[in-house]
Amino acid sequence: MKLEKLRVALDGPGGAGKSTVAKAVAAKTGLIYVDTGSLYRTVGLYMARHGIDAYDVEGIIAALPQVDIKLTYEDGKQCVSLCGEQIGDKIRTEEASYYASAVSKIPEVRAFLLDMQRSLGDAGGVIMDGRDIGTVIMPDAEIKVFMTATVEERARRRFREQQEKGIDVTFEDVLSSIIARDKQDSEREAAPLKAADDAIIFVNDGHTVETSAEHIIGLMQEYVAKNS
Ligand code: DC
């Protein structure tokens, strides 16, 4: 098995640095980085734009056939379009996060996004980040990592990120939204946030992006050495 053909499932709670670390791993190894949270965010954005309440389960399910999502990859960067519009950072707001968490609890929404995610993993050579990648989307991935950090550490990171982007929020708001989202994501019935039995748990408090990425690349190299 070649390193550039591996499938890496990277799961864990919001704010653990999965996307930044996955991007760093992808840049160093040539894997394609697939951000699955963006799909739930895009479904959420559609509902918010159409005035459908985040908890109107029937309304959300009824609107799903109109949600036309396309993913493309340009120079290793994932671009998401919604009904023909490139949505870029419009899915990175607190409102979109809130909606994403709500819609991701609905089994019909998860089923709607399942094939798109599975087919991205089929060819190999991917690092996919999400919540259920190692358990549902790519249960046979060669490498499964459940990456997390303490709630305070994750809130500090997200707060810093939002300040850098000029978004006006308080640390307390960020902390309480992370606590609420963790609770929703881990208590929901459909694909709750949970490490796969065979995942390697990686608590990255005190790690930098660089050292976290090195840790994952180390696991990939170990796998290749054992299986070639
Ligand atoms: O990783 P993120 O913050 O962009 O994810 C947004 C929301 O989508 C989050 O509340 C959890 C949910 N999600 C999910 O249920 N399954 C995934 N594979 C990815 C994200």
XYZ file of C-alpha atoms and ligand atoms in Angstrom:
248
model
C 0.000 0.000 0.000
C 1.378 3.396 -1.040
C 1.188 6.374 1.294
C -0.555 8.522 -1.333
C -3.324 5.915 -1.713
C -4.270 5.726 1.964
C -7.684 6.664 3.288
C -7.440 8.634 6.492
C -10.584 9.163 8.578
C -10.212 12.137 10.905
C -13.075 12.504 13.355
C -13.563 14.556 16.475
C -15.506 17.458 17.977
C -15.694 20.976 16.536
C -12.715 23.244 17.171
C -10.202 20.418 17.662
C -8.291 21.730 14.643
C -9.268 18.894 12.306
C -9.564 20.994 9.175
C -6.293 22.902 9.669
C -4.412 19.728 10.530
C -6.012 17.774 7.663
C -5.015 20.532 5.221
C -1.435 20.382 6.501
C -1.343 16.586 6.138
C -2.788 16.878 2.613
C -0.218 19.495 1.601
C 2.666 17.329 2.826
C 1.451 13.982 1.460
C -0.571 14.816 -1.669
C -3.786 13.349 -0.235
C -7.017 15.157 -1.122
C -8.598 16.876 1.837
C -12.365 16.368 2.056
C -14.211 18.580 4.532
C -17.565 16.866 5.205
C -18.761 19.455 7.749
C -19.077 21.902 4.837
C -21.834 19.693 3.385
C -23.954 19.921 6.549
C -23.215 23.645 6.705
C -24.378 24.042 3.106
C -27.629 22.193 3.776
C -28.039 24.487 6.815
C -27.348 27.596 4.722
C -30.012 26.564 2.233
C -32.594 26.163 5.013
C -31.646 29.484 6.662
C -31.921 31.300 3.328
C -35.337 29.805 2.660
C -36.722 30.754 6.065
C -37.027 27.137 7.226
C -36.572 26.844 10.986
C -33.531 24.841 12.115
C -35.830 22.539 14.094
C -38.576 22.160 11.474
C -37.618 18.574 10.671
C -40.454 17.991 8.190
C -39.800 21.264 6.392
C -36.088 20.430 6.116
C -36.746 16.948 4.757
C -39.284 18.329 2.244
C -36.750 20.903 0.968
C -33.852 18.427 0.533
C -34.560 17.556 -3.142
C -33.957 21.237 -4.017
C -30.565 21.323 -2.283
C -28.151 20.974 -5.188
C -24.609 20.638 -3.785
C -21.529 20.136 -5.928
C -17.971 19.669 -4.714
C -14.934 20.404 -6.840
C -11.241 20.362 -6.044
C -8.903 23.003 -7.463
C -5.213 22.831 -6.532
C -6.154 20.702 -3.542
C -8.745 23.225 -2.357
C -12.330 22.073 -1.894
C -14.960 24.366 -3.429
C -18.622 23.921 -2.605
C -21.438 25.184 -4.776
C -25.071 25.430 -3.718
C -27.607 25.578 -6.558
C -24.874 26.876 -8.870
C -23.456 29.502 -6.483
C -19.940 29.200 -5.022
C -20.636 29.674 -1.337
C -17.089 30.148 0.016
C -17.056 31.493 3.580
C -20.822 32.043 3.768
C -21.043 28.702 5.596
C -18.564 29.807 8.304
C -20.904 32.028 10.342
C -22.313 31.208 13.799
C -25.771 30.917 12.196
C -24.529 28.363 9.660
C -22.796 26.401 12.464
C -26.018 26.370 14.435
C -28.033 25.208 11.436
C -25.416 22.611 10.481
C -25.554 21.052 13.923
C -29.373 20.967 13.838
C -29.724 19.491 10.335
C -26.990 16.919 10.966
C -29.223 15.246 13.572
C -31.788 14.319 10.924
C -31.229 10.808 9.500
C -32.719 11.855 6.112
C -30.117 14.635 5.827
C -27.312 12.195 6.658
C -28.647 9.726 4.067
C -28.904 12.552 1.503
C -25.169 13.312 1.916
C -23.961 9.716 2.294
C -23.254 8.685 -1.319
C -21.422 11.908 -2.132
C -19.066 11.333 0.801
C -18.583 7.606 0.205
C -17.762 8.063 -3.458
C -15.093 10.635 -2.563
C -13.386 8.006 -0.420
C -13.633 5.178 -2.944
C -10.564 5.962 -5.012
C -8.328 6.302 -1.946
C -5.765 9.049 -1.430
C -7.991 11.103 0.864
C -7.992 12.555 4.326
C -11.614 13.157 5.241
C -12.667 15.071 8.319
C -16.017 14.867 10.074
C -17.803 13.105 12.896
C -18.724 9.690 11.493
C -16.025 9.091 8.895
C -14.382 6.150 10.685
C -17.706 4.688 11.814
C -20.061 5.195 8.818
C -18.508 6.840 5.756
C -15.189 4.965 5.487
C -15.396 2.176 8.095
C -12.607 0.371 6.252
C -10.216 3.356 6.157
C -6.606 2.302 6.715
C -6.045 5.057 9.292
C -8.632 6.267 11.769
C -7.834 9.093 14.103
C -10.198 10.618 16.643
C -8.644 13.984 17.340
C -9.820 16.095 20.212
C -8.737 18.780 22.689
C -10.227 20.090 25.921
C -13.299 22.355 25.605
C -11.381 25.421 26.859
C -8.550 24.863 24.414
C -10.987 24.468 21.511
C -12.893 27.617 22.525
C -9.631 29.606 22.741
C -8.658 28.509 19.245
C -12.044 29.249 17.685
C -12.235 32.636 19.436
C -8.806 33.582 18.091
C -9.828 32.479 14.589
C -12.991 34.564 14.667
C -11.163 37.605 16.015
C -8.666 37.312 13.190
C -11.541 37.286 10.716
C -12.988 40.396 12.391
C -16.103 38.551 13.598
C -17.584 40.240 16.671
C -18.116 37.558 19.353
C -17.163 37.134 23.021
C -15.100 34.244 24.387
C -18.090 33.213 26.539
C -20.321 33.007 23.442
C -17.809 30.812 21.651
C -17.326 28.586 24.710
C -21.038 28.100 25.280
C -21.713 27.414 21.603
C -18.960 24.752 21.593
C -20.391 23.123 24.733
C -23.897 23.164 23.207
C -22.693 21.767 19.894
C -20.674 18.985 21.596
C -23.788 18.008 23.516
C -25.963 17.986 20.386
C -23.381 16.115 18.335
C -22.745 13.426 20.952
C -26.302 12.933 22.196
C -28.082 12.720 18.856
C -29.467 9.370 17.789
C -28.272 9.491 14.172
C -24.522 8.857 13.948
C -23.537 10.414 17.293
C -20.024 11.761 17.687
C -18.079 8.759 18.918
C -14.676 7.325 18.202
C -14.631 4.130 16.118
C -13.536 1.144 18.219
C -10.357 0.890 16.170
C -9.586 4.634 16.059
C -6.460 6.102 17.583
C -7.422 8.788 20.104
C -5.266 11.895 19.807
C -5.721 14.710 22.377
C -3.825 17.595 20.871
C -3.689 20.189 23.693
C -0.183 21.615 23.614
C 0.379 20.507 20.019
C 0.818 22.864 17.100
C -0.719 22.286 13.661
C 2.695 21.177 12.534
C 3.245 18.597 15.295
C -0.336 17.303 14.997
C 0.147 16.817 11.250
C 3.486 15.084 11.855
C 1.797 12.743 14.317
C -0.780 11.680 11.694
C 1.813 11.365 8.944
C 3.814 9.180 11.348
C 0.809 6.862 11.721
C 0.476 6.714 7.928
C 4.155 5.860 7.495
C 3.905 3.174 10.159
C 0.926 1.646 8.335
C 2.761 1.646 5.001
C 5.873 0.094 6.569
C 3.786 -2.709 8.105
C 1.760 -3.369 4.961
C 4.264 -3.350 2.136
O -16.844 20.238 11.269
P -17.867 21.360 11.182
O -17.886 22.277 12.392
O -17.764 22.138 9.912
O -19.293 20.612 11.163
C -20.507 21.307 11.135
C -21.625 20.466 11.774
O -21.886 19.311 10.967
C -21.319 19.944 13.172
O -22.338 20.370 14.067
C -21.327 18.451 13.087
C -21.914 18.139 11.756
N -21.170 17.092 11.057
C -21.656 15.808 11.121
O -22.663 15.570 11.787
N -21.015 14.814 10.448
C -19.912 15.065 9.733
N -19.308 14.074 9.074
C -19.383 16.377 9.673
C -20.045 17.376 10.362
